[in-house]
Amino acid sequence: LDIAPGQSGRLLERISGSAKEPRKGRGRKAAGPPQPLLRGLRVVADRLAFSAENRARLGESLETAFREGEGVAEVQVVDGPLLRFSQRLECCGRSFEPPTPLTFSFNHPQGACPECGGFGNTLNLDESLIIPNPRLTLAQGAVEPWTRPRYRRHFGKQLQEAAEREGLDIHRPWEALPRKQKGMVLEGSKALLGVFPFFERLKRKKYKVWVRVFIRRYQTLQRCASCGATRLRPEAMWVRLGGETIAGLCAMPVEKLREYFQAPPLGPEQHERARDILKQIRDRLEFLHEVGLDYLTLDRETRTLSGGEHQRINLANQLGAHLTGTLYILDEPTIGLHPRDNARLIHILKGLVERGNTLLVVEHDRDVIDQADHIVDLGPGAGEQGGEVVFAGPRGELPSCPASATAKYLTGARRVTPRRPRERAGANGRVLTLLGASENNLKEVDLRVPLGKLVAVTGVSGSGKSTLVHDTLFPALARILHDSKGPIGRFREIHGFEQLSAAVLLDQSPIGKSPRSNPITYLKGYDSIRRLFAETATARGLGYGPGHFSFNSAGGRCESCAGSGFQKIEMHFMADLYIRCADCEGKRFKPQALEVRYKGLSIHEVLTLTVEEASLFFDDVPSIVSRLLVLRDVGLGYLRIGQPVNTLSGGEAQRLKIAGHLASKPPRDVLYLMDEPTTGLHFQDVERLLEVLLRLVALGNTVVVIEHNLDVFRAADWVVDLGPEGGDAGGRIVVEGPPAEVARCSDSRTGAFLRAYLEKHPAA
C-alpha cells in the first residue's frame, strides 16, 4: 500500500472496517480499530530505487515511516534482507529509556536497585542465629526464638503435637535431623507453625518497637538476591562497553582496569567523543597505581578498607588535584602502612613537593623523618613537660641536639628495649587453631596462635590481616565464648577455644559520645575522688555526700549542662555541636560544690590535672594512684583526667581501653586482639606500651596485635606474616615463627625489612 500525505487515518479506517470518524490531523492511531487487529501490520510508505537523485526522497520517506511507525521503520531490499531500524533504544524485543549518568549511580533512586536501595545487601533471617547451637535437640531449645518466655509454652505444645501426629523427632540433635524434618520446622506443617511463617506473622506488628528489636536479633546483612550486590537496577546492567557492564568493570582490580582503558573497545568515532572522559579515568587509575593500590577493586566498600588504604586513597585524591603553591598538613600518613609501602609514600610526598607545594607532616616513622628536609622536634616530654621546640633545622643537624629524645632513638644511642617481666605464666604449648579462613582475599588460611604469647600479625597493606583477625578470628570466638550475634568471616573449623576464658577486641573505635565520660571515670577511679571530697570538713558542713560531686546525678552538678560542661546543639543533618556551658563556664558544678576543696583544689581543678600531675597529687591514695599509673604506663600521662573521651583520637581511645583492662585486674586466659596499638606513639611511648602488653602476657593472657612497627616485630614471641602482596596476590601465610626465623625467610616482605632492622639495631 502506498501512503499519500494526510491519508493515514482513512487507511486505518479501511483496514479495520470501522465506521467511526478518525482523529483529526495526522493522528497516529484511529479511534476505532481494536489494537490486536493492527499488531504486525506493515504499511508501505514508499518504493524507490536508490540513487543520488533519490537521496532527498529517501530521507523524507524514512521520516514518514518513523513518524507513522512510532519510531520504527523497516526497509525491504529487493532480493535482500529485511532491515529494521528504530529511533528508540531497543534490543531483543524490549525498549529501554535513554541512559543518563544517574542510571549508573546507586546513590540515586534512578539507578539504585529497588530491592536493596543501592546498598548491595538486605536484612534477612539468618538460620545460624535462629539455631545457634545445632547440637541441641528441639526439646532442648534448638530454635532460640521459641525459648523466649513469651513463646516457650506455645511452641512447646506445637512441637509435641508435631512429634505425635507427624513423626517429628524432637529428641534428636538438630544437626542430625533429616532434611525433610528440618524443612517441617523451618517452613511449617499442619501441626506446627514454622520458623519463617512465625516471623512473617510477627512482621505484621512491626509498628511495635519490641517486635522490631526482636526480629532484628535474628537477621544479618546478606547479599541482595535481586541485584547480586551490584547495587544497581537491571536497566544499568543492560548497557555494556565491549561486553562488560559497569558492575563488571568495577569488580576488576585497578591493575586490570588500567590495561582495559589503555585500549578500550571503542570505534574511532566513539573514541574521539570519549577522549576527555577516558583521560580522566586513566589519570585517576594511574593515581591509585602510584600509591600502590593496584589490587583494589572500585566496588570495594570504604568501611572494609584498612587504615593504610584510607591514607593512600586520600593521597591519590590530592595527586589528582594537580595543585601548586599549597600547604599540605598530614597527620601520620604512615598509619596502617607496611615498611615496604613507606617507600611509595615518600615518593608521593616528594612528588607533591616537586610541584611547588609545602608539606607539614606529623610523624614518628624513622623512614619519613630521615627523608625530611627540615625537622621540628617538640618536647622534651609530653603534656605539661612538653610544648617547647627542642630542635628546628635540617635533618643532618638533629643528631647533635642533646635535648632531643627523638635524636637519641634515630642515632641508636637509645633503643626500644622493653623490660620483660621476670615471671611469666607458662604457655605449656597451648595453641588456638583457625582452619580454612576464606573471607575476602584469604585463601584457605590455617592460623596457629600460640597461647600465653605476644603474637604479631604482619604483612603489606591489603594482605588480609584485618580480615583474618577482625572479621574471622574474633567474631568466631565471640560467638562461642560470648554468644555474640555478629557476622563471621568464612572458615572451616576452630580448635583450642576451650582454653580461653574470654576474647576482647581493643580497637580504635570511640569509647563514648558523651562529654561526661572521661579517663578517670572510665578507669572507675572517680568514685574514690568523690568520697575524698565528701569527707572534707567543708562538705560535711554543707551536708554534701559523694553524690554532690557526681556529674551524672542531680545535686552539686550544673543543671544547665547536666554536668557535662558543654551544651549540645542538635544540627539535625550534621554532627551535633558542643559549646561550653555559659552558666558554669565548663566547670560542670554549681558554685557551692566548687567551694569544697581537697588539698587546696576544687573538684573542677582536680579534673583539669594531667595524669602525671594527678598521680603525684593522689600519691597517698592507692586506689586512685594505681589506676593513674596504668594510664601513664600506656603513654597517656599527658591527658587530663577529666578530658571528655569523645575528644580522644583513635589511638588514645585504644590505649585507654588497654589501661581499663589492666586497672581491673583481668582474669587469666584472655585473648586480646589489637589493631596497630602503636598509632601516634613516639619511640619512647612504644617502649612503654610493649611493657604493658608483655605484662598482660605475664598474667597468663595472649595478646595478638596487627602491626607494622619493626620494634613490635622484634619484641614479639611469635610473628605471622601474610602476603606476599595485597589483594588477590595476598591472603596467604608466607611465614610464621619467632622473629629471627621470619627475618631469615627470603619470600617475606616483612622478613627483608626485619632482617635489615635487626642488623642495624641488634637486640641488647
Coordinates of N, CA and C in Angstrom, one line a residue, residues 68-254:
E68 N 5.0 7.6 11.3 CA 3.8 6.8 11.3 C 4.0 5.5 12.0
G69 N 5.3 5.0 12.1 CA 5.6 3.8 12.8 C 6.0 4.0 14.2
E70 N 5.8 5.2 14.7 CA 6.1 5.5 16.1 C 7.5 5.1 16.5
G71 N 8.4 5.6 15.6 CA 9.8 5.4 15.9 C 10.4 4.2 15.3
V72 N 9.7 3.4 14.5 CA 10.2 2.1 13.9 C 9.9 2.2 12.4
A73 N 11.0 1.8 11.7 CA 10.8 1.7 10.2 C 11.6 0.5 9.7
E74 N 11.0 -0.1 8.6 CA 11.7 -1.3 8.0 C 12.0 -1.0 6.5
V75 N 13.1 -1.5 6.1 CA 13.5 -1.4 4.7 C 13.6 -2.8 4.1
Q76 N 12.8 -3.0 3.1 CA 12.9 -4.3 2.4 C 13.7 -4.1 1.1
V77 N 14.9 -4.7 1.1 CA 15.7 -4.6 -0.1 C 15.3 -5.7 -1.0
V78 N 15.1 -5.4 -2.3 CA 14.7 -6.4 -3.3 C 15.7 -7.4 -3.4
D79 N 15.3 -8.7 -3.3 CA 16.2 -9.8 -3.3 C 17.2 -9.7 -2.2
G80 N 16.9 -9.0 -1.1 CA 17.8 -8.9 0.0 C 17.1 -9.0 1.4
P81 N 17.8 -8.7 2.4 CA 17.2 -8.9 3.8 C 16.2 -7.8 4.1
L82 N 15.4 -8.1 5.1 CA 14.5 -7.0 5.7 C 15.3 -6.4 6.8
L83 N 15.5 -5.1 6.7 CA 16.3 -4.3 7.7 C 15.3 -3.5 8.6
R84 N 15.5 -3.7 9.9 CA 14.6 -3.0 10.8 C 15.4 -1.9 11.5
F85 N 14.9 -0.7 11.6 CA 15.5 0.4 12.3 C 14.6 1.0 13.3
S86 N 15.2 1.5 14.4 CA 14.4 2.1 15.5 C 15.1 3.4 16.0
Q87 N 14.2 4.4 16.3 CA 14.8 5.6 16.9 C 14.9 5.4 18.4
R88 N 14.4 4.4 18.9 CA 14.4 4.1 20.3 C 15.6 3.1 20.6
L89 N 15.9 3.0 22.0 CA 16.9 2.0 22.4 C 16.1 0.7 22.5
E90 N 16.4 -0.2 21.6 CA 15.7 -1.5 21.6 C 16.6 -2.6 21.4
C91 N 16.3 -3.7 22.0 CA 17.1 -5.0 21.8 C 16.3 -6.1 22.3
C92 N 16.3 -7.2 21.5 CA 15.6 -8.4 21.8 C 14.1 -8.2 22.2
G93 N 13.5 -7.3 21.4 CA 12.1 -7.1 21.6 C 11.7 -6.2 22.8
R94 N 12.7 -5.6 23.4 CA 12.5 -4.7 24.6 C 12.9 -3.3 24.3
S95 N 12.2 -2.4 24.8 CA 12.5 -0.9 24.7 C 13.1 -0.4 26.0
F96 N 14.1 0.5 25.9 CA 14.8 1.0 27.0 C 14.8 2.5 27.0
E97 N 14.8 3.1 28.2 CA 14.9 4.5 28.3 C 16.3 4.9 28.1
P98 N 16.5 6.1 27.5 CA 17.9 6.5 27.2 C 18.7 6.7 28.6
P99 N 19.9 6.1 28.7 CA 20.6 6.1 30.0 C 21.2 7.5 30.2
T100 N 21.3 7.9 31.5 CA 21.9 9.1 31.9 C 22.9 8.7 33.0
P101 N 23.8 9.6 33.4 CA 24.8 9.2 34.5 C 24.1 8.7 35.7
L102 N 22.9 9.2 36.0 CA 22.2 8.7 37.2 C 21.7 7.3 37.1
T103 N 21.6 6.8 35.9 CA 21.2 5.4 35.7 C 22.3 4.5 36.3
F104 N 23.5 4.9 36.4 CA 24.6 4.1 36.8 C 25.1 4.5 38.3
S105 N 24.2 5.3 39.0 CA 24.5 5.7 40.3 C 23.7 5.0 41.3
F106 N 24.3 4.2 42.2 CA 23.5 3.5 43.3 C 23.1 4.5 44.4
N107 N 23.6 5.7 44.3 CA 23.2 6.7 45.3 C 22.0 7.5 44.9
H108 N 21.4 7.2 43.8 CA 20.2 7.9 43.3 C 19.1 6.9 43.0
P109 N 17.9 7.2 43.3 CA 16.7 6.3 43.0 C 16.7 5.9 41.6
Q110 N 17.1 6.7 40.6 CA 17.1 6.3 39.2 C 18.0 5.1 38.9
G111 N 19.0 5.0 39.7 CA 20.0 3.9 39.4 C 20.0 2.8 40.4
A112 N 19.6 3.1 41.6 CA 19.7 2.1 42.7 C 18.8 1.0 42.6
C113 N 19.2 -0.2 43.0 CA 18.4 -1.4 43.0 C 17.2 -1.2 43.9
P114 N 16.0 -1.4 43.4 CA 14.8 -1.1 44.2 C 14.7 -2.1 45.4
E115 N 15.3 -3.2 45.3 CA 15.2 -4.2 46.4 C 16.1 -3.8 47.6
C116 N 17.3 -3.4 47.4 CA 18.2 -3.1 48.5 C 18.5 -1.6 48.7
G117 N 17.9 -0.8 47.8 CA 18.1 0.6 47.9 C 19.5 1.1 47.5
G118 N 20.3 0.3 46.8 CA 21.6 0.7 46.4 C 22.7 0.3 47.4
F119 N 22.3 -0.5 48.5 CA 23.3 -0.9 49.4 C 24.0 -2.2 49.1
G120 N 23.4 -3.0 48.2 CA 24.0 -4.3 47.8 C 23.7 -5.4 48.7
N121 N 23.1 -5.2 49.9 CA 22.7 -6.2 50.8 C 21.4 -5.9 51.4
T122 N 20.7 -7.0 51.9 CA 19.4 -6.8 52.6 C 19.4 -7.5 53.9
L123 N 18.5 -7.1 54.8 CA 18.4 -7.8 56.1 C 17.5 -9.0 55.9
N124 N 18.1 -10.2 56.2 CA 17.3 -11.4 56.0 C 17.5 -12.3 57.3
L125 N 16.6 -13.1 57.5 CA 16.7 -14.0 58.7 C 17.9 -15.0 58.4
D126 N 18.6 -15.2 59.5 CA 19.8 -16.0 59.4 C 19.6 -17.2 60.3
E127 N 19.7 -18.4 59.6 CA 19.4 -19.6 60.3 C 20.4 -19.9 61.4
S128 N 21.7 -19.4 61.2 CA 22.7 -19.7 62.2 C 22.4 -18.9 63.5
L129 N 21.6 -17.8 63.4 CA 21.2 -17.0 64.6 C 19.9 -17.6 65.2
I130 N 19.1 -18.1 64.4 CA 17.8 -18.7 64.9 C 18.1 -20.1 65.6
I131 N 19.1 -20.8 65.0 CA 19.5 -22.1 65.6 C 21.0 -22.0 65.9
P132 N 21.4 -21.3 66.9 CA 22.8 -21.0 67.2 C 23.6 -22.2 67.6
N133 N 23.0 -23.2 68.2 CA 23.7 -24.4 68.6 C 23.0 -25.7 68.0
P134 N 23.5 -26.1 66.9 CA 22.8 -27.2 66.2 C 23.0 -28.6 66.9
R135 N 23.8 -28.6 68.0 CA 23.9 -29.8 68.8 C 22.8 -30.1 69.7
L136 N 21.9 -29.0 69.9 CA 20.8 -29.2 70.8 C 19.6 -29.8 70.0
T137 N 18.7 -30.5 70.8 CA 17.5 -31.0 70.2 C 16.4 -30.0 70.2
L138 N 15.3 -30.2 69.5 CA 14.2 -29.3 69.5 C 13.6 -29.2 70.9
A139 N 13.6 -30.3 71.6 CA 13.1 -30.3 73.0 C 14.0 -29.5 74.0
Q140 N 15.3 -29.5 73.6 CA 16.2 -28.7 74.5 C 16.2 -27.2 74.1
G141 N 15.5 -26.8 73.1 CA 15.5 -25.4 72.7 C 16.4 -25.1 71.6
A142 N 16.5 -25.9 70.6 CA 17.4 -25.6 69.4 C 17.0 -24.3 68.7
V143 N 15.6 -24.1 68.6 CA 15.1 -22.9 68.0 C 15.1 -21.8 69.0
E144 N 16.1 -21.0 69.0 CA 16.3 -20.0 70.0 C 15.1 -19.0 70.3
P145 N 14.5 -18.4 69.2 CA 13.4 -17.5 69.5 C 12.2 -18.2 70.2
W146 N 12.1 -19.5 70.0 CA 11.0 -20.2 70.7 C 11.2 -20.5 72.1
T147 N 12.5 -20.2 72.6 CA 12.8 -20.4 74.0 C 12.5 -19.2 74.9
R148 N 12.1 -18.1 74.2 CA 11.7 -16.9 75.0 C 10.5 -17.1 75.8
P149 N 10.4 -16.6 77.0 CA 9.2 -16.8 77.8 C 7.9 -16.6 77.1
R150 N 7.8 -15.6 76.2 CA 6.5 -15.3 75.6 C 6.1 -16.5 74.7
Y151 N 7.0 -17.2 74.2 CA 6.6 -18.3 73.2 C 6.9 -19.7 73.6
R152 N 7.7 -19.9 74.7 CA 8.1 -21.2 75.1 C 7.0 -22.2 75.3
R153 N 6.0 -21.8 76.0 CA 4.9 -22.8 76.3 C 4.1 -23.1 75.0
H154 N 3.8 -22.1 74.2 CA 3.0 -22.3 73.0 C 3.7 -23.2 72.0
F155 N 5.0 -22.9 71.7 CA 5.7 -23.8 70.7 C 6.1 -25.1 71.3
G156 N 6.2 -25.2 72.6 CA 6.5 -26.5 73.2 C 5.3 -27.4 73.0
K157 N 4.1 -26.9 73.1 CA 2.9 -27.8 72.7 C 2.9 -28.1 71.3
Q158 N 3.2 -27.1 70.4 CA 3.1 -27.4 69.0 C 4.2 -28.5 68.6
L159 N 5.4 -28.4 69.1 CA 6.4 -29.4 68.8 C 6.0 -30.7 69.3
Q160 N 5.4 -30.8 70.5 CA 4.9 -32.1 71.0 C 3.8 -32.7 70.1
E161 N 2.9 -31.8 69.6 CA 1.9 -32.3 68.7 C 2.4 -32.7 67.4
A162 N 3.4 -32.0 66.8 CA 4.0 -32.4 65.6 C 4.8 -33.7 65.7
A163 N 5.3 -34.0 66.9 CA 6.0 -35.2 67.1 C 5.0 -36.4 67.2
E164 N 3.9 -36.2 67.8 CA 2.9 -37.2 67.9 C 2.1 -37.5 66.6
R165 N 1.8 -36.4 65.8 CA 1.0 -36.6 64.6 C 1.8 -36.7 63.4
E166 N 3.0 -36.1 63.3 CA 3.7 -36.1 62.0 C 5.1 -36.8 62.2
G167 N 5.4 -37.3 63.3 CA 6.6 -38.1 63.5 C 7.9 -37.2 63.6
L168 N 7.7 -35.9 64.0 CA 8.9 -35.1 64.1 C 9.7 -35.5 65.3
D169 N 11.0 -35.8 65.1 CA 11.9 -36.2 66.2 C 12.4 -35.0 67.0
I170 N 11.8 -34.8 68.1 CA 12.2 -33.6 68.9 C 13.3 -33.9 69.9
H171 N 13.8 -35.2 70.0 CA 14.8 -35.6 70.9 C 16.1 -35.9 70.1
R172 N 16.2 -35.5 68.9 CA 17.4 -35.8 68.1 C 18.1 -34.4 67.8
P173 N 19.4 -34.3 67.9 CA 20.1 -33.0 67.7 C 19.7 -32.5 66.3
W174 N 19.6 -31.2 66.3 CA 19.2 -30.5 65.0 C 20.1 -30.9 63.9
E175 N 21.4 -30.9 64.1 CA 22.3 -31.2 63.0 C 22.1 -32.6 62.5
A176 N 21.5 -33.5 63.2 CA 21.3 -34.9 62.8 C 19.9 -35.1 62.2
L177 N 19.0 -34.1 62.2 CA 17.7 -34.3 61.7 C 17.7 -34.5 60.2
P178 N 16.8 -35.3 59.6 CA 16.7 -35.4 58.1 C 16.3 -34.0 57.5
R179 N 16.6 -33.8 56.3 CA 16.3 -32.6 55.6 C 14.8 -32.3 55.7
K180 N 14.0 -33.4 55.5 CA 12.5 -33.2 55.5 C 12.0 -32.6 56.8
Q181 N 12.6 -33.2 57.9 CA 12.1 -32.7 59.2 C 12.6 -31.3 59.5
K182 N 13.8 -30.9 59.0 CA 14.3 -29.6 59.2 C 13.4 -28.6 58.4
G183 N 12.9 -29.0 57.2 CA 12.0 -28.2 56.4 C 10.7 -28.0 57.1
M184 N 10.3 -29.1 57.8 CA 9.0 -29.0 58.5 C 9.1 -27.9 59.6
V185 N 10.2 -27.9 60.3 CA 10.4 -26.9 61.4 C 10.5 -25.5 60.8
L186 N 11.3 -25.3 59.7 CA 11.5 -24.0 59.2 C 10.3 -23.5 58.4
E187 N 9.7 -24.3 57.6 CA 8.6 -23.9 56.7 C 7.2 -24.1 57.3
G188 N 7.1 -25.0 58.3 CA 5.9 -25.2 58.9 C 5.2 -26.5 58.4
S189 N 4.2 -26.9 59.1 CA 3.4 -28.1 58.7 C 2.0 -27.9 59.3
K190 N 1.1 -28.9 59.2 CA -0.3 -28.8 59.7 C -0.3 -28.6 61.2
A191 N 0.6 -29.2 61.9 CA 0.6 -29.2 63.3 C 1.5 -28.1 63.9
L192 N 2.5 -27.6 63.1 CA 3.5 -26.7 63.6 C 3.6 -25.4 62.7
L193 N 3.5 -24.3 63.3 CA 3.8 -23.0 62.6 C 5.3 -22.9 62.5
G194 N 5.8 -23.0 61.3 CA 7.2 -23.0 61.1 C 7.9 -21.7 61.5
V195 N 9.3 -21.7 61.5 CA 10.1 -20.6 61.9 C 9.8 -19.4 61.0
F196 N 9.8 -19.6 59.7 CA 9.7 -18.5 58.8 C 8.3 -17.9 58.8
P197 N 7.2 -18.8 58.8 CA 5.8 -18.2 58.9 C 5.7 -17.5 60.3
F198 N 6.3 -18.0 61.3 CA 6.3 -17.3 62.6 C 6.8 -15.9 62.5
F199 N 7.9 -15.7 61.8 CA 8.5 -14.3 61.7 C 7.6 -13.5 60.7
E200 N 7.1 -14.1 59.7 CA 6.2 -13.3 58.8 C 5.0 -12.8 59.6
R201 N 4.4 -13.6 60.5 CA 3.3 -13.2 61.3 C 3.7 -12.1 62.2
L202 N 4.9 -12.2 62.7 CA 5.4 -11.1 63.6 C 5.6 -9.8 62.9
K203 N 6.0 -9.8 61.6 CA 6.2 -8.6 60.9 C 5.0 -7.8 60.7
R204 N 3.8 -8.4 60.9 CA 2.6 -7.6 60.8 C 2.5 -6.6 62.0
K205 N 3.3 -6.9 63.0 CA 3.2 -6.0 64.2 C 4.5 -5.2 64.3
K206 N 5.1 -4.9 63.2 CA 6.4 -4.2 63.2 C 6.3 -2.7 63.7
Y207 N 5.0 -2.3 63.8 CA 4.8 -0.9 64.4 C 5.2 -0.9 65.9
K208 N 5.3 -2.0 66.5 CA 5.7 -2.1 67.9 C 7.3 -2.2 68.0
V209 N 7.9 -1.4 68.8 CA 9.3 -1.3 68.9 C 9.9 -2.7 69.3
W210 N 9.3 -3.4 70.3 CA 9.9 -4.6 70.8 C 9.9 -5.7 69.7
V211 N 8.9 -5.6 68.8 CA 8.8 -6.6 67.7 C 10.0 -6.3 66.7
R212 N 10.2 -5.1 66.4 CA 11.3 -4.8 65.5 C 12.7 -5.2 66.1
V213 N 12.8 -4.9 67.4 CA 14.1 -5.3 68.1 C 14.2 -6.8 68.1
F214 N 13.1 -7.5 68.4 CA 13.1 -9.0 68.4 C 13.5 -9.6 67.1
I215 N 12.9 -9.1 66.0 CA 13.2 -9.7 64.7 C 14.6 -9.4 64.3
R216 N 15.1 -8.2 64.6 CA 16.5 -7.8 64.2 C 17.5 -8.7 64.9
R217 N 17.2 -9.3 66.0 CA 18.2 -10.2 66.7 C 18.6 -11.3 65.8
Y218 N 17.7 -11.7 64.9 CA 17.8 -12.9 64.1 C 18.1 -12.6 62.6
Q219 N 18.5 -11.4 62.3 CA 18.7 -11.0 60.9 C 20.2 -10.6 60.8
T220 N 20.7 -10.9 59.6 CA 22.0 -10.4 59.2 C 22.0 -9.8 57.8
L221 N 22.9 -9.0 57.5 CA 23.0 -8.4 56.2 C 23.5 -9.5 55.2
Q222 N 22.8 -9.7 54.2 CA 23.1 -10.8 53.2 C 23.1 -10.2 51.8
R223 N 23.8 -10.8 50.9 CA 23.9 -10.3 49.5 C 22.6 -10.2 48.9
C224 N 22.3 -9.1 48.3 CA 21.0 -8.8 47.7 C 20.7 -9.8 46.5
A225 N 19.6 -10.6 46.6 CA 19.3 -11.6 45.6 C 18.9 -10.9 44.3
S226 N 18.4 -9.7 44.4 CA 17.9 -9.1 43.2 C 19.0 -8.6 42.3
C227 N 19.9 -7.8 42.8 CA 21.0 -7.2 42.0 C 22.3 -7.9 42.1
G228 N 22.4 -9.0 43.0 CA 23.7 -9.7 43.1 C 24.8 -8.8 43.7
A229 N 24.4 -7.9 44.6 CA 25.4 -7.0 45.2 C 26.0 -5.9 44.3
T230 N 25.4 -5.8 43.1 CA 25.9 -4.7 42.2 C 25.4 -3.4 42.6
R231 N 24.3 -3.4 43.4 CA 23.6 -2.2 43.9 C 22.9 -1.4 42.9
L232 N 22.8 -1.9 41.6 CA 22.2 -1.1 40.5 C 20.9 -1.9 40.1
R233 N 20.0 -1.1 39.5 CA 18.8 -1.7 38.9 C 19.1 -2.4 37.6
P234 N 18.3 -3.3 37.1 CA 18.6 -4.1 35.9 C 18.9 -3.3 34.7
E235 N 18.2 -2.1 34.6 CA 18.4 -1.3 33.4 C 19.9 -0.9 33.2
A236 N 20.6 -0.7 34.3 CA 22.0 -0.3 34.3 C 22.9 -1.5 33.8
M237 N 22.4 -2.7 34.0 CA 23.2 -3.9 33.6 C 23.0 -4.2 32.1
W238 N 22.0 -3.6 31.5 CA 21.7 -3.8 30.1 C 22.7 -3.0 29.2
V239 N 23.3 -2.1 29.8 CA 24.3 -1.2 29.0 C 25.7 -1.8 29.1
R240 N 26.3 -2.1 28.0 CA 27.6 -2.7 28.0 C 28.7 -2.0 27.2
L241 N 29.9 -2.0 27.7 CA 31.0 -1.4 27.0 C 32.0 -2.6 26.6
G242 N 32.0 -2.9 25.4 CA 32.9 -4.0 25.0 C 32.5 -5.3 25.7
G243 N 31.2 -5.5 25.9 CA 30.8 -6.7 26.5 C 30.8 -6.7 28.1
E244 N 31.3 -5.6 28.6 CA 31.4 -5.5 30.1 C 30.3 -4.5 30.6
T245 N 29.7 -4.9 31.7 CA 28.8 -4.0 32.4 C 29.6 -3.1 33.3
I246 N 28.9 -2.0 33.8 CA 29.7 -1.2 34.7 C 30.0 -1.9 36.0
A247 N 29.2 -2.9 36.4 CA 29.5 -3.7 37.6 C 30.7 -4.6 37.4
G248 N 30.8 -5.1 36.1 CA 31.9 -6.0 35.8 C 33.2 -5.2 35.8
L249 N 33.2 -3.9 35.3 CA 34.4 -3.1 35.3 C 34.8 -2.7 36.7
C250 N 33.8 -2.4 37.5 CA 34.1 -2.0 38.9 C 34.6 -3.2 39.7
A251 N 34.3 -4.4 39.3 CA 34.8 -5.6 40.0 C 36.2 -6.0 39.6
M252 N 36.8 -5.3 38.6 CA 38.2 -5.6 38.2 C 39.1 -4.9 39.1
P253 N 40.3 -5.5 39.4 CA 41.3 -4.8 40.2 C 41.8 -3.6 39.4
V254 N 42.3 -2.6 40.0 CA 42.8 -1.4 39.4 C 43.8 -1.7 38.3

